[in-house]
Structure formats: C-alpha cells, structure tokens
Amino acid sequence: MIHYESFELNNGLKVLVHQDRTSPVATMNILYDVGSRDESEEKTGFAHLFEHLMFGGSQNIPVYDEPLQAVGGENNAFTSPDITNYYLTLPSVNLETAFWLESDRMMGLSFKPEPLEVQRKVVIEEFKQRYLNQPYGDVWLKLRPLAYKTHPYKWATIGKEISHIENASLEDVKEFFYKHYLPNNAIMVLAGDVRIGEVEKLAKKWFEPIPAGKKTARNLPQEVRQTDARFEHTQADVPVNMLYKCYQMCERNSDLYHATDLLSDVLGRSKSSRLYKKLVEEKRLFSSIQAYVTGSMDKGLLTVQAKLNEGVAFEEANTEIEAVIEGLKNEKVQDSELKKVKNQAETMLVFGEIEVLNRAMNLAYAQLLGNAALVNQEAALLQAVSQEQLLDIAQEVFRKENCSTLFYEKKK
C-alpha cells in the first residue's frame, strides 16, 4: 500500500506526497503529459530531444547537474510515446535545491543555439548507435509502421528519421516547449523523507509563480480495428533469425487491460509459459521466446518475439507459434495456470514498490490515468480476472487478421 497526500497549486500543477522516512533521502519526480504521440509526423523526435534539452541549462542555471551534484544528488529522465518523466534523488536536508532546479527550467529553459546544437548531435548519435548500428536496433522502426497505419504510435520515440532532428529549428523547439512544458500539464511527486507541510510551502514558493498555459486538447487519429494480416521480411547483419508478431489490443485505461496483460503472461512471460515449454523445451525451435504488452495510453500491442534456432524456417516457426495461440482461443485457461500468473504479476508489483523512486513514478502515472488511488488497486484488479475474460479476449486479440508479423533474417 502506497500512502500519499495530494494538493493542487493555483496554476494547475498537481502535487502528490508520499512519506517514507526510513532513510534521509528524498525523491522528486515530475511527469509531463507529453510524448512522441504528440508530435507532428513531419517533425518527430521532439519529445525525446526535449528530454535532453532540459539538461542543457535554464536562464538562471547554466549547467543543471553541477548544483545538484554539489548537494549529493543525482538525476535522470526518460521519454516514451505517452510521457516524458524527470526524476532526481538527493539528501532530504537539501530538498529545496530540487525545487529550485526543477522550477527554474520549467519556468525558463535556455533557448540559446549552443545547447540545441550540442543536444542535437547527442540525439543523432544515439539514433545511429542504438537504432541503426546495433543488431535488431531498428526492429521497432519497422514494427511500428507495420502495426499502426494512422495513430502517431507508428513512429518510434527517437523519431521517424534523423533528418527531423537535423532540421529542427530554434523556433520549432520554442513552440514545442511552450505548448507542453506547462505546470498544468505536469504531475509532481515528492517521496521519501519529506513532510507534507514542507512540500506545500516549497511548492508554493518555487512553482506557483509559474503561470499556467493553455493546455491543448489532444485529438489524435485513432487506429481502426485491424482487418488484414500484415507481413514484412527484412535482412540485416545480425547473429540469428528473429520473429516478431504484434496484435492490436486495448488501451491502458480499459477495463480489459489487466486481463490482456495476464493473457500475455500465460502465453510467454516466463519459462513456465506455454510458448516456452512447448517451443523451447519440447520442440526446440527457439532459444528464447516471450510475450508482453506495451501498456500504451491509446490502443496498444501484445507482442510475441522469438529467437530461432539454426535451421528452423520462418514459416515453420510462425505456424508453431500460432498453434500455441489457437489453444488459448479454443478453451479456457486452467484455474491453476491463471492463479500462477496472477501470483507472479502480484509478486512483481510488490518488488516494484521496494524502491521509493518506483513508488513516486507509479503514483505520477496513476494520477495521469485519472486517479492516483489506482496505484493501490492493481493487485485487486489482477486477482479479479476470470477464465471467461481470458477466453473472450484471446478470441478477439488473436484473430489472424489482427496480426502484424516481421521476419527478421540474418544475412547469409
């Protein structure tokens, strides 16, 4: 159970406070409700570029890391298709330093050409190293446009192509910042050795003077129900052949989400899953195989990925995976099997809450979903999933025409 208190500033910034005074450390997590899905198709990669730019200095603090490190703190951030998340930890006696640093860059990021050029080069190099020059690095650059035809999920967080980052102008950057990096478009969580009174005082001092902006209504083109099976075959200089299958599924806030998540666990979460036992241990077609869901805010994907053993043909591998999937469509999952994956999922939830930072992130995300209390309801929602639900979802999600398949072949 994650206990918390909350309040909202006059400018719309939502603040949540979770006390854990077992160690003299405090965590600040700021989630901005902006990700790569909020970009224009002609200007992609901006959300991720901003993740880097936010560390390039603000109007009053030339180098963000220096004052934080001086008080014993550390920080990081990440971008996804749905959110951009910044977090830091520091000794709780220096808590005000966190408020000073984060409020200053929310209020006045530096828009000098130099930081933009530096971070542009960093992002371009990351694009090349992680996505273009790494084995299987471009998988999602291929899978996303295969599985999505209309929704902005069809491009990766890093961007659709390097030229979009290369051509980003200072005016483009300013427009993106003032549209999305607003106090009323953010959720702040303070966790650890903190007190609600102190947090409220510091939040009002440092963040309330930042004016609210006009929050743009999100009106994204939604993906329609897939009615045609899609295939793509690609070759690259990789160690072994890989196979990927993506099925459209519900959004994260759907009543069906937890059941769909457990369905993927039954299929391929662990070495006791159906795919692993049948196709890795018994038939020895693959050296590894797994299934997982993306958990996207809009319609997501249930993905199966497998590493083929030498000499196994793609067609045989694909047929065998589909045969295992058919079993989920034709009869209910046994009660013992369902209990096992429920317990595995609940165990992961419990272990995930050991770290204070994870609790802070989970609170912020639950608030983004509409209700911070959801963070304490996950286990109950998982345990409430029935065998009948899994069967119904399997029959809808695992339609053959709902699948996008990629054969990723190593060059001969």
XYZ file of C-alpha atoms in Angstrom:
412
model
C 0.000 0.000 0.000
C 1.418 3.378 -1.049
C 0.103 6.066 1.279
C 0.011 9.587 -0.113
C -1.478 13.057 0.223
C -2.124 15.487 -2.581
C -2.910 19.094 -3.412
C -3.032 21.320 -6.483
C -1.433 24.721 -6.992
C -3.293 27.692 -8.433
C -1.501 27.215 -11.772
C -2.808 23.649 -12.116
C 0.322 21.734 -11.059
C -0.770 18.541 -9.291
C 1.438 17.557 -6.348
C 1.468 14.214 -4.540
C 3.445 13.466 -1.370
C 4.471 10.002 -0.174
C 6.337 9.771 3.136
C 8.924 7.066 3.805
C 11.343 8.251 6.435
C 13.382 5.054 6.704
C 16.382 6.829 5.175
C 17.294 10.546 4.919
C 16.771 10.690 1.152
C 14.106 12.467 -0.905
C 12.920 11.859 -4.444
C 11.285 14.337 -6.802
C 9.531 13.002 -9.891
C 7.962 15.287 -12.491
C 5.869 13.708 -15.215
C 4.912 15.826 -18.218
C 1.854 14.704 -20.152
C 3.664 14.743 -23.480
C 5.313 12.023 -25.548
C 6.120 11.214 -29.129
C 2.413 10.682 -29.882
C 2.006 14.473 -29.515
C 4.381 15.247 -32.376
C 3.651 16.147 -35.957
C 4.504 13.423 -38.456
C 6.745 15.927 -40.258
C 8.597 16.827 -37.028
C 9.180 13.694 -34.967
C 11.652 13.028 -32.159
C 10.937 16.372 -30.447
C 9.738 14.920 -27.128
C 12.945 12.917 -26.831
C 15.056 15.883 -27.958
C 13.461 17.915 -25.162
C 14.380 15.300 -22.613
C 17.992 16.131 -23.496
C 17.493 19.892 -23.829
C 16.063 20.106 -20.297
C 19.533 19.245 -19.005
C 21.191 21.870 -21.195
C 20.657 24.676 -18.728
C 17.995 27.265 -17.948
C 18.025 31.037 -17.969
C 19.420 31.213 -14.418
C 21.317 27.917 -14.106
C 23.828 27.340 -16.926
C 24.587 23.700 -16.042
C 21.778 21.735 -14.382
C 23.936 18.897 -12.987
C 26.515 20.966 -11.128
C 24.404 22.361 -8.247
C 22.592 19.024 -7.878
C 25.834 17.059 -7.615
C 27.200 19.661 -5.194
C 24.489 18.710 -2.681
C 24.899 14.963 -3.233
C 22.068 14.448 -5.725
C 21.675 12.552 -8.971
C 19.087 12.630 -11.732
C 17.860 11.098 -14.958
C 14.890 11.088 -17.337
C 13.132 9.055 -19.985
C 10.685 9.617 -22.823
C 8.002 7.260 -24.106
C 5.280 7.598 -26.728
C 2.968 8.806 -23.927
C 5.007 10.698 -21.322
C 8.259 12.476 -20.508
C 9.495 11.795 -16.976
C 12.228 13.553 -14.981
C 13.439 12.386 -11.591
C 16.125 13.132 -9.049
C 17.195 11.918 -5.617
C 19.138 13.877 -3.025
C 19.670 14.083 0.752
C 16.400 15.301 2.242
C 18.163 18.159 4.072
C 18.808 19.648 0.617
C 15.245 19.248 -0.629
C 14.856 22.904 -1.584
C 17.637 22.522 -4.163
C 15.354 20.168 -6.085
C 12.515 22.702 -6.082
C 14.871 25.475 -7.206
C 16.347 23.461 -10.089
C 13.134 21.980 -11.455
C 11.052 25.135 -11.162
C 13.703 27.194 -12.916
C 13.816 25.002 -16.003
C 10.030 24.677 -16.087
C 9.776 28.455 -15.996
C 12.632 29.410 -18.293
C 14.562 26.866 -20.309
C 17.614 28.233 -22.087
C 16.913 28.711 -25.791
C 20.432 29.588 -26.812
C 21.599 27.986 -30.072
C 24.588 26.288 -28.416
C 22.676 23.840 -26.158
C 20.388 22.940 -29.047
C 23.335 22.122 -31.306
C 25.040 20.072 -28.599
C 21.930 18.031 -27.781
C 21.001 17.677 -31.445
C 24.357 15.944 -32.034
C 23.864 13.745 -28.955
C 20.424 12.599 -30.120
C 21.604 11.968 -33.680
C 24.488 9.881 -32.357
C 22.053 7.963 -30.110
C 19.807 7.342 -33.127
C 22.751 5.887 -35.031
C 24.237 3.833 -32.198
C 21.088 2.386 -30.622
C 18.762 2.124 -33.600
C 20.779 1.921 -36.818
C 24.144 0.383 -35.913
C 23.060 -2.119 -33.249
C 21.782 -5.637 -34.018
C 17.959 -5.565 -34.105
C 18.090 -1.886 -33.127
C 15.743 -0.919 -35.944
C 13.103 -3.547 -35.079
C 10.582 -1.031 -33.745
C 11.367 1.377 -36.556
C 9.915 -1.374 -38.757
C 7.256 -2.857 -36.439
C 5.532 0.396 -35.511
C 4.619 1.468 -39.071
C 3.626 -2.124 -39.794
C 1.237 -2.356 -36.836
C -0.034 1.257 -36.888
C -1.333 2.984 -40.006
C -2.950 6.144 -38.594
C -2.019 6.656 -34.924
C 1.215 8.549 -34.045
C 2.478 5.370 -32.390
C 3.602 4.482 -35.917
C 6.915 6.235 -35.282
C 9.396 5.496 -32.507
C 10.167 7.871 -29.633
C 13.613 8.579 -31.086
C 11.859 9.868 -34.215
C 10.801 8.692 -37.626
C 14.075 9.683 -39.290
C 17.264 11.523 -38.395
C 16.500 14.438 -40.729
C 13.664 15.603 -38.441
C 16.187 16.235 -35.661
C 18.793 17.619 -38.046
C 16.314 20.194 -39.354
C 14.767 21.191 -36.002
C 14.934 24.978 -35.693
C 15.067 27.111 -32.563
C 11.527 28.306 -33.295
C 10.317 24.691 -33.557
C 11.875 23.991 -30.167
C 10.312 27.039 -28.503
C 6.883 26.217 -29.893
C 7.047 22.659 -28.542
C 8.199 23.839 -25.110
C 5.529 26.485 -24.597
C 2.837 24.107 -25.793
C 3.628 21.180 -23.498
C 6.005 22.125 -20.665
C 3.388 23.808 -18.533
C 2.656 23.439 -14.803
C -0.929 22.493 -15.677
C 0.431 19.746 -17.949
C 2.608 18.189 -15.236
C 2.339 15.971 -12.164
C 4.932 16.292 -9.397
C 5.555 13.639 -6.756
C 7.733 14.086 -3.659
C 8.606 10.833 -1.928
C 10.878 9.627 0.848
C 11.983 11.638 3.866
C 9.582 14.531 3.226
C 6.748 16.220 5.117
C 3.520 17.448 3.566
C 3.767 20.876 5.207
C 7.286 21.500 3.972
C 6.455 20.269 0.467
C 3.400 22.500 0.232
C 5.410 25.524 1.391
C 8.234 24.884 -1.101
C 5.857 24.107 -3.961
C 4.039 27.390 -3.482
C 7.312 29.300 -3.189
C 9.016 27.861 -6.263
C 6.311 26.578 -8.595
C 3.170 28.626 -8.015
C 4.639 31.808 -9.598
C 4.994 29.926 -12.906
C 1.971 30.911 -15.000
C -0.340 28.243 -16.357
C -0.551 27.901 -20.095
C -3.286 26.943 -22.475
C -3.426 23.153 -22.401
C -4.080 21.882 -25.900
C -6.857 19.334 -26.260
C -5.436 16.062 -27.540
C -7.230 14.966 -30.694
C -5.146 12.161 -32.162
C -6.175 9.996 -35.125
C -7.107 6.644 -33.578
C -6.196 3.276 -35.026
C -9.166 1.409 -36.512
C -9.787 -2.286 -35.949
C -7.245 -4.252 -37.972
C -8.864 -6.475 -40.599
C -5.881 -7.656 -42.636
C -2.885 -9.757 -41.611
C 0.349 -7.912 -42.385
C 3.781 -9.378 -43.109
C 7.232 -7.953 -43.627
C 10.533 -9.733 -44.270
C 13.821 -7.930 -43.706
C 17.504 -8.860 -43.698
C 20.384 -7.431 -41.688
C 23.780 -8.314 -40.296
C 22.511 -9.885 -37.053
C 23.549 -13.026 -35.127
C 20.368 -15.132 -35.557
C 16.924 -15.005 -37.134
C 14.178 -13.350 -35.076
C 10.399 -13.423 -35.426
C 8.003 -10.745 -34.127
C 4.209 -10.851 -34.011
C 2.173 -7.802 -32.898
C -1.542 -7.907 -32.114
C -3.651 -4.803 -31.559
C -5.090 -4.659 -28.034
C -6.957 -2.281 -25.718
C -5.658 0.960 -24.216
C -4.145 1.177 -20.690
C -7.293 2.599 -19.098
C -9.568 -0.099 -20.500
C -11.413 -2.493 -18.184
C -9.859 -5.269 -20.283
C -6.251 -4.203 -19.810
C -5.318 -6.364 -16.810
C -6.900 -9.451 -18.351
C -4.995 -8.853 -21.597
C -1.774 -8.386 -19.646
C -2.306 -11.710 -17.862
C -3.117 -13.367 -21.183
C 0.322 -12.362 -22.446
C 1.815 -13.809 -19.248
C 0.114 -17.161 -19.816
C 1.441 -17.125 -23.350
C 5.049 -16.079 -22.804
C 6.032 -14.382 -19.557
C 8.441 -16.963 -18.136
C 9.995 -20.380 -18.579
C 6.754 -21.913 -17.297
C 4.701 -20.185 -20.013
C 3.032 -22.061 -22.853
C 5.296 -20.805 -25.612
C 8.486 -21.548 -23.728
C 7.511 -25.031 -22.547
C 6.149 -26.120 -25.913
C 8.509 -24.478 -28.394
C 11.765 -24.015 -26.484
C 11.890 -27.016 -24.159
C 9.817 -29.585 -26.033
C 10.219 -28.847 -29.755
C 13.494 -26.869 -29.507
C 12.526 -24.464 -32.280
C 13.657 -21.369 -30.401
C 16.443 -20.461 -27.997
C 14.219 -17.831 -26.390
C 10.637 -16.617 -26.683
C 8.482 -14.156 -24.790
C 5.203 -12.260 -24.929
C 4.419 -8.852 -23.427
C 2.112 -5.847 -23.750
C 3.109 -2.231 -24.386
C 0.645 -0.737 -21.873
C 0.050 2.269 -24.112
C -2.351 5.088 -23.208
C -4.091 4.565 -26.551
C -4.612 1.246 -28.323
C -1.512 -0.850 -27.604
C 0.175 -4.012 -28.803
C 0.524 -7.537 -27.468
C 3.852 -8.705 -28.877
C 5.481 -12.112 -29.251
C 9.185 -12.175 -30.050
C 11.296 -15.267 -30.581
C 14.891 -16.145 -31.404
C 15.000 -19.034 -33.894
C 17.385 -21.951 -33.575
C 19.681 -22.636 -36.511
C 17.946 -24.441 -39.380
C 14.379 -23.560 -38.329
C 12.408 -21.945 -41.164
C 10.363 -18.795 -40.519
C 7.212 -20.420 -41.880
C 7.514 -23.392 -39.506
C 8.285 -21.123 -36.552
C 5.294 -18.908 -37.318
C 2.943 -21.880 -37.707
C 4.031 -23.381 -34.389
C 3.533 -20.100 -32.509
C 0.067 -19.720 -33.995
C -0.773 -23.299 -32.977
C 0.000 -22.489 -29.329
C -2.051 -19.297 -29.595
C -5.003 -21.242 -31.020
C -5.077 -23.242 -27.801
C -5.833 -20.051 -25.873
C -8.674 -19.246 -28.275
C -10.314 -22.670 -28.101
C -10.525 -23.453 -24.389
C -10.345 -21.743 -21.023
C -7.047 -21.367 -19.213
C -6.907 -23.802 -16.303
C -7.578 -22.255 -12.905
C -4.157 -23.341 -11.587
C -2.398 -21.725 -14.553
C -4.306 -18.486 -14.090
C -3.521 -18.406 -10.364
C 0.166 -18.894 -11.140
C 0.421 -15.878 -13.478
C -1.668 -13.771 -11.098
C 0.728 -14.545 -8.272
C 3.744 -13.845 -10.493
C 2.286 -10.484 -11.510
C 1.447 -9.556 -7.930
C 4.946 -10.512 -6.792
C 6.387 -8.173 -9.424
C 4.138 -5.393 -8.132
C 5.373 -5.892 -4.582
C 9.047 -5.980 -5.587
C 8.494 -2.946 -7.782
C 7.402 -0.937 -4.744
C 10.566 -1.580 -2.741
C 12.325 1.429 -4.245
C 10.946 4.821 -3.251
C 11.628 6.147 -6.752
C 9.426 3.443 -8.287
C 6.621 4.366 -5.901
C 6.939 8.003 -6.936
C 6.801 7.085 -10.634
C 3.824 4.772 -10.112
C 1.918 7.489 -8.254
C 2.557 10.010 -11.014
C 1.436 7.588 -13.710
C -1.698 6.566 -11.803
C -2.589 10.249 -11.461
C -2.099 10.661 -15.199
C -4.524 7.769 -15.745
C -7.076 9.805 -13.818
C -6.829 8.666 -10.214
C -3.722 8.255 -8.038
C -5.619 5.703 -5.927
C -5.294 3.267 -8.851
C -1.734 2.625 -7.705
C -3.149 0.617 -4.785
C -5.761 -1.248 -6.816
C -3.517 -3.070 -9.307
C -3.292 -6.307 -7.322
C -7.055 -6.491 -6.801
C -7.705 -5.831 -10.499
C -5.326 -8.643 -11.452
C -6.866 -11.091 -8.995
C -10.366 -10.283 -10.303
C -9.569 -11.505 -13.840
C -11.603 -14.581 -14.765
C -11.037 -17.549 -17.070
C -14.005 -16.400 -19.161
C -12.426 -12.973 -19.684
C -9.185 -14.506 -20.926
C -11.037 -16.680 -23.422
C -13.075 -13.763 -24.763
C -10.001 -11.553 -25.109
C -7.961 -14.324 -26.748
C -10.651 -14.782 -29.385
C -10.701 -11.058 -30.159
C -6.991 -10.183 -29.877
C -5.573 -13.299 -31.521
C -7.562 -13.007 -34.732
C -5.159 -13.823 -37.577
C -6.205 -10.646 -39.401
C -5.249 -8.675 -36.271
C -1.592 -9.674 -36.506
C 1.446 -7.888 -37.954
C 4.386 -10.271 -38.429
C 8.026 -9.406 -39.042
C 10.585 -11.976 -40.158
C 13.993 -10.529 -39.240
C 16.546 -12.632 -41.117
C 20.304 -12.670 -40.660
C 22.243 -12.135 -43.874
C 23.666 -15.315 -45.317
